[in-house]
Coordinates of C-alpha atoms in Angstrom, one line a residue:
M1 CA 0.0 0.0 0.0
K2 CA 1.3 3.4 -0.9
V3 CA 0.4 6.3 1.3
A4 CA 1.1 10.0 0.5
V5 CA 1.6 12.7 3.1
L6 CA 1.2 16.5 2.7
T7 CA 1.6 19.5 4.9
G8 CA -0.6 22.5 3.8
G9 CA -1.3 26.0 5.0
G10 CA 1.0 28.0 7.2
D11 CA 4.1 26.3 8.6
C12 CA 3.8 25.2 12.2
P13 CA 6.1 23.8 15.0
G14 CA 5.6 20.1 15.2
L15 CA 5.0 19.3 11.5
N16 CA 8.2 17.3 11.2
A17 CA 7.3 15.3 14.3
V18 CA 4.1 14.2 12.7
I19 CA 5.9 13.2 9.4
R20 CA 8.5 11.3 11.4
A21 CA 5.8 9.4 13.4
V22 CA 3.8 8.5 10.3
V23 CA 6.8 7.1 8.6
R24 CA 7.9 5.1 11.7
R25 CA 4.4 3.6 12.1
A26 CA 4.1 2.9 8.4
T27 CA 7.1 0.6 8.6
E28 CA 5.2 -1.6 11.0
H29 CA 2.1 -1.6 8.7
G30 CA 4.2 -2.3 5.6
F31 CA 3.2 0.9 3.9
E32 CA 5.3 2.7 1.2
M33 CA 5.4 6.4 2.1
M34 CA 5.4 9.3 -0.4
G35 CA 6.0 12.9 0.6
L36 CA 4.0 15.5 -1.4
R37 CA 5.9 18.8 -1.8
D38 CA 4.2 22.1 -1.0
G39 CA 0.8 20.8 0.1
W40 CA -1.9 20.0 -2.4
K41 CA 0.4 21.6 -5.1
G42 CA 2.5 18.4 -4.8
L43 CA -0.4 16.4 -6.4
L44 CA -1.4 19.1 -8.9
E45 CA 2.2 19.3 -10.2
D46 CA 3.2 15.6 -9.5
N47 CA 6.0 16.8 -7.3
H48 CA 6.9 14.2 -4.6
F49 CA 9.6 12.0 -3.2
R50 CA 9.8 8.8 -1.2
L51 CA 9.8 9.0 2.6
T52 CA 11.9 6.6 4.6
R53 CA 13.3 6.2 8.1
E54 CA 16.5 7.7 6.7
T55 CA 15.0 10.8 5.1
T56 CA 13.0 11.5 8.3
S57 CA 15.8 10.8 10.8
G58 CA 16.7 13.7 13.1
I59 CA 13.7 15.9 12.3
L60 CA 11.7 15.6 15.5
H61 CA 13.0 18.9 17.0
R62 CA 13.1 20.9 13.8
G63 CA 10.6 23.7 13.0
G64 CA 8.9 24.1 9.7
T65 CA 8.3 21.1 7.4
I66 CA 10.7 19.0 5.3
L67 CA 7.8 18.7 2.7
G68 CA 7.3 22.4 2.2
T69 CA 3.9 24.0 2.3
S70 CA 1.5 26.3 0.4
R71 CA -2.1 27.5 0.6
V72 CA -3.0 26.2 -2.8
N73 CA -6.6 24.8 -2.8
P74 CA -7.3 22.3 -5.6
F75 CA -10.9 23.5 -5.8
K76 CA -9.8 27.0 -6.7
V77 CA -7.6 25.7 -9.5
E78 CA -9.1 24.9 -13.0
N79 CA -9.8 21.2 -13.2
G80 CA -8.0 20.9 -9.8
L81 CA -10.1 17.9 -8.6
E82 CA -9.6 16.0 -11.8
K83 CA -5.8 16.7 -11.7
V84 CA -5.6 15.4 -8.2
K85 CA -7.6 12.2 -9.0
R86 CA -5.4 11.5 -12.1
A87 CA -2.2 12.0 -10.0
V88 CA -3.5 9.6 -7.3
E89 CA -4.3 7.0 -9.9
R90 CA -1.1 7.5 -11.9
N91 CA 1.1 7.1 -8.8
G92 CA -0.9 4.2 -7.3
I93 CA -1.7 6.2 -4.1
H94 CA -4.0 4.2 -1.8
A95 CA -4.5 6.9 0.8
I96 CA -3.5 10.5 1.7
I97 CA -2.7 11.8 5.1
A98 CA -3.4 15.6 5.0
I99 CA -1.7 17.6 7.8
G100 CA -3.2 21.1 8.0
G101 CA -5.6 23.6 9.4
E102 CA -9.0 24.9 8.3
G103 CA -8.1 25.5 4.6
T104 CA -6.2 22.3 4.0
L105 CA -8.7 20.1 5.9
S106 CA -11.7 21.7 4.3
A107 CA -10.3 20.7 0.9
A108 CA -9.6 17.3 2.3
T109 CA -13.2 17.0 3.5
R110 CA -14.5 17.8 0.0
M111 CA -12.1 15.4 -1.7
S112 CA -13.1 12.7 0.7
Q113 CA -16.7 13.3 -0.3
E114 CA -15.6 12.9 -3.9
G115 CA -14.3 9.4 -3.2
L116 CA -10.6 10.0 -2.3
R117 CA -9.3 8.1 0.7
I118 CA -8.1 10.8 3.1
V119 CA -7.4 11.1 6.8
G120 CA -6.6 14.4 8.5
V121 CA -4.3 15.6 11.2
P122 CA -5.2 19.0 12.9
K123 CA -2.3 21.5 12.6
T124 CA -2.6 25.2 13.4
I125 CA -1.1 27.5 15.8
D126 CA -4.5 29.2 16.1
N127 CA -6.2 26.2 17.7
D128 CA -9.4 26.9 15.8
L129 CA -10.3 23.5 14.5
N130 CA -13.5 21.9 15.9
G131 CA -13.5 18.3 17.0
T132 CA -10.2 18.4 18.9
D133 CA -9.3 20.0 22.3
F134 CA -6.0 21.2 21.0
T135 CA -4.0 21.3 17.8
F136 CA -0.3 20.9 17.7
G137 CA 1.7 24.1 17.2
F138 CA -0.6 26.1 19.5
D139 CA 1.4 25.4 22.7
T140 CA 4.6 26.5 21.0
A141 CA 3.0 29.7 19.7
V142 CA 1.6 30.5 23.1
T143 CA 4.9 29.9 24.8
I144 CA 6.7 32.2 22.4
A145 CA 4.1 34.9 22.8
T146 CA 4.1 34.6 26.6
D147 CA 7.9 35.0 26.7
A148 CA 7.6 38.1 24.6
I149 CA 5.0 39.6 26.9
D150 CA 7.2 38.8 29.9
R151 CA 10.0 40.8 28.3
L152 CA 7.7 43.7 27.4
H153 CA 6.6 44.0 31.0
S154 CA 10.1 44.9 32.2
T155 CA 10.6 47.6 29.6
A156 CA 7.1 49.0 29.9
E157 CA 7.5 49.4 33.6
S158 CA 11.0 50.9 33.3
H159 CA 9.8 53.6 30.8
K160 CA 6.3 54.0 32.2
R161 CA 4.8 53.2 28.9
V162 CA 1.8 51.4 27.4
I163 CA 2.9 48.6 25.1
V164 CA 0.7 46.9 22.6
C165 CA 1.7 43.3 21.6
E166 CA 0.1 42.1 18.4
V167 CA -0.1 38.3 18.1
M168 CA -1.5 36.0 15.4
G169 CA -5.2 35.0 15.3
R170 CA -7.1 35.7 12.1
H171 CA -10.5 34.5 13.2
V172 CA -10.1 33.5 16.8
G173 CA -8.3 34.7 19.9
W174 CA -6.9 31.6 21.5
I175 CA -3.3 32.7 21.3
A176 CA -4.1 36.2 22.6
T177 CA -6.2 34.8 25.4
Y178 CA -3.8 32.1 26.6
A179 CA -0.7 34.2 26.2
G180 CA -2.4 37.3 27.7
I181 CA -3.5 35.3 30.8
A182 CA -0.1 33.6 31.1
G183 CA 1.8 36.9 30.6
G184 CA -0.4 39.0 32.9
A185 CA -1.7 41.4 30.2
D186 CA -3.9 44.3 31.4
V187 CA -6.1 44.2 28.3
I188 CA -6.8 41.4 25.8
L189 CA -8.5 42.1 22.5
V190 CA -9.8 39.2 20.3
P191 CA -11.7 38.6 17.1
E192 CA -14.6 37.2 19.0
I193 CA -15.4 40.5 20.6
P194 CA -15.1 43.8 18.6
A195 CA -12.7 46.2 20.4
D196 CA -14.2 49.5 21.6
L197 CA -11.1 51.7 21.8
K198 CA -12.8 54.3 23.8
K199 CA -13.4 51.8 26.6
V200 CA -9.9 50.5 26.3
A201 CA -8.5 54.0 26.8
E202 CA -10.8 54.6 29.8
H203 CA -9.7 51.4 31.4
I204 CA -6.0 52.3 31.0
Q205 CA -6.6 55.7 32.4
R206 CA -8.2 54.2 35.5
R207 CA -5.2 51.9 35.9
H208 CA -2.8 54.8 35.8
A209 CA -5.0 56.9 38.1
S210 CA -4.8 54.1 40.7
G211 CA -1.0 54.3 40.7
R212 CA 0.0 51.8 38.1
S213 CA 2.5 53.4 35.7
F214 CA 2.4 51.0 32.8
S215 CA 0.0 48.7 30.9
I216 CA 0.3 45.7 28.6
V217 CA -2.3 45.3 25.8
V218 CA -2.4 42.0 23.8
V219 CA -4.4 42.1 20.5
A220 CA -5.0 39.4 18.0
E221 CA -4.3 40.4 14.4
G222 CA -7.9 39.7 13.3
T223 CA -9.6 41.8 16.0
R224 CA -12.2 44.2 14.6
V225 CA -11.9 47.7 16.1
K226 CA -14.3 50.5 16.7
V227 CA -12.6 53.9 16.8
F228 CA -15.8 56.0 17.2
P229 CA -19.1 55.0 18.8
D230 CA -21.1 55.7 15.7
Q231 CA -18.7 53.8 13.5
D232 CA -18.9 50.1 12.4
E233 CA -16.2 47.7 13.5
Q234 CA -13.4 47.4 10.9
L235 CA -10.8 44.7 10.1
I236 CA -7.4 46.2 9.6
T237 CA -5.5 44.8 6.6
S238 CA -2.5 45.7 4.5
G239 CA -4.6 46.0 1.4
A240 CA -3.0 43.0 -0.3
L241 CA -4.2 39.4 -0.6
D242 CA -2.5 36.2 0.5
E243 CA -2.0 33.0 -1.5
A244 CA -5.5 31.8 -0.6
G245 CA -7.1 35.1 -1.8
R246 CA -7.8 36.4 1.7
P247 CA -7.1 39.9 2.8
R248 CA -3.6 40.0 4.3
L249 CA -3.9 41.2 7.9
G250 CA -1.7 43.8 9.5
G251 CA -1.8 47.0 11.4
V252 CA -4.3 46.5 14.1
G253 CA -1.6 46.8 16.8
S254 CA -0.4 50.1 15.4
M255 CA -4.0 51.5 15.2
V256 CA -4.7 50.4 18.8
A257 CA -1.5 52.0 20.0
H258 CA -2.1 55.2 18.2
E259 CA -5.6 55.5 19.6
I260 CA -4.5 54.7 23.2
E261 CA -1.8 57.4 23.0
R262 CA -4.2 59.9 21.4
R263 CA -6.9 59.4 24.0
T264 CA -4.8 59.0 27.1
G265 CA -1.7 61.0 26.4
F266 CA 0.4 58.1 27.7
E267 CA 3.4 57.1 25.5
T268 CA 2.5 54.0 23.7
R269 CA 4.6 51.6 21.7
V270 CA 3.7 48.5 19.6
S271 CA 5.5 45.1 19.1
V272 CA 4.3 42.8 16.3
L273 CA 5.4 39.2 16.9
G274 CA 4.2 38.0 13.4
H275 CA 5.9 34.9 12.1
I276 CA 8.2 34.5 15.1
Q277 CA 5.2 32.6 16.6
R278 CA 5.4 30.0 13.8
G279 CA 9.2 29.5 13.8
G280 CA 11.8 27.7 15.8
V281 CA 11.7 24.4 17.6
P282 CA 8.4 23.0 19.0
T283 CA 7.8 22.7 22.7
A284 CA 8.0 19.2 24.3
H285 CA 4.2 19.3 24.5
D286 CA 3.8 19.8 20.8
R287 CA 6.4 17.2 19.9
V288 CA 4.6 14.6 22.0
L289 CA 1.1 15.6 20.7
A290 CA 2.3 15.7 17.1
T291 CA 3.9 12.3 17.4
R292 CA 0.7 10.8 18.9
Y293 CA -1.3 12.3 16.0
G294 CA 1.1 10.9 13.4
V295 CA 0.9 7.3 14.8
H296 CA -2.9 7.5 15.1
A297 CA -3.3 8.8 11.5
C298 CA -1.3 5.9 10.2
D299 CA -3.4 3.5 12.2
M300 CA -6.5 5.1 10.8
V301 CA -5.3 4.3 7.3
A302 CA -4.6 0.7 8.3
R303 CA -8.2 0.5 9.7
N304 CA -9.7 2.2 6.6
E305 CA -11.0 5.1 8.7
F306 CA -11.2 7.5 5.8
G307 CA -13.0 10.8 6.0
Q308 CA -11.8 11.0 9.6
M309 CA -9.4 13.3 11.5
A310 CA -7.1 12.4 14.4
A311 CA -8.2 14.5 17.5
L312 CA -7.4 15.0 21.1
R313 CA -10.3 14.4 23.5
G314 CA -9.2 14.8 27.1
N315 CA -5.9 12.9 27.1
D316 CA -7.0 10.4 24.4
I317 CA -6.3 10.5 20.6
V318 CA -9.5 9.5 18.8
S319 CA -11.0 9.6 15.3
V320 CA -13.6 12.2 14.5
D321 CA -15.5 13.0 11.3
L322 CA -13.6 15.4 9.0
A323 CA -16.8 17.2 7.9
L324 CA -17.8 18.0 11.5
A325 CA -14.3 19.1 12.4
T326 CA -14.2 21.6 9.5
K327 CA -17.9 22.7 9.6
E328 CA -17.2 25.8 11.7
L329 CA -14.3 27.4 13.6
K330 CA -13.7 26.7 17.3
R331 CA -13.9 30.2 18.9
V332 CA -12.9 31.3 22.4
P333 CA -16.0 30.7 24.5
E334 CA -17.4 33.7 26.4
E335 CA -17.1 31.9 29.8
F336 CA -13.4 31.2 29.1
F337 CA -12.7 34.8 28.2
K338 CA -14.3 35.9 31.4
V339 CA -11.5 34.2 33.3
A340 CA -9.1 36.6 31.5
Q341 CA -11.3 39.6 32.3
V342 CA -11.0 39.0 36.0
F343 CA -7.5 40.4 35.8
F344 CA -8.1 43.4 33.6
G345 CA -7.5 46.2 36.1

């Protein structure tokens, strides 16, 4: 049996750990493994190579992905589905293990419904996939963001400034909420709740009036902001589109910082973490979780559990329906965010 593996969407700490685990488990099942280069593009362009224990040795701790990645969606390419099906048949591929987030696994869901044998592995630093308690990559991103917030505390206090830290999170605020709580942020702004900058400024003024000389504000890049009470919330973008045709986010941190300084008179700076959150070595937690996902995904292929995704439920790795897992995003629940709000002040 020949099994192909791909990594799609944004890169993520722990991807190589999954690939390594899949290949190791495949040896026990007697599978021949194929690595598809640059996500779904590897099938569209017939670009692949054989994966063995030798080619996946020593990659557990490495960030990024040895397969490369892209945001190419076959359903947005002319005759994309037909090209994928022909490539699968031409190369004698029995099954595909798709490692990715919302975009990659949504495409995997549709392909599964079209008859292709696919299993999914949930990868995203945003932790926004339904059906699983946690995605791998999230813990590493939160750890990096928390470390940055810790460092911003000392300089903010020394200079008596407000510092805005912009973190990733296009549609959801899991990174901002977790890192904000862990880092002791004074304000956390997330996509789930439009930000009223008038209220943010008033809150910071109250803090300073009570004797606190600095404040830390954490904002997710996809947070919609309201500058004036009679204005609709707006998403801040760079004006360009990304590879998937979505608006490229950027600038919300600067806007929030500008408005805070304008409204309060307090010197305000901004730090944008950006792709730092995606890079570098994965945490021990993500290495273990990614490894467990990879082993389970390979076992799913052996059990013919196609159209399913490996998922973490409690402390168990289980199989869940791909269609349900990608039906809607997993957003930060109101009751969880209220835990963070306890410390705003």
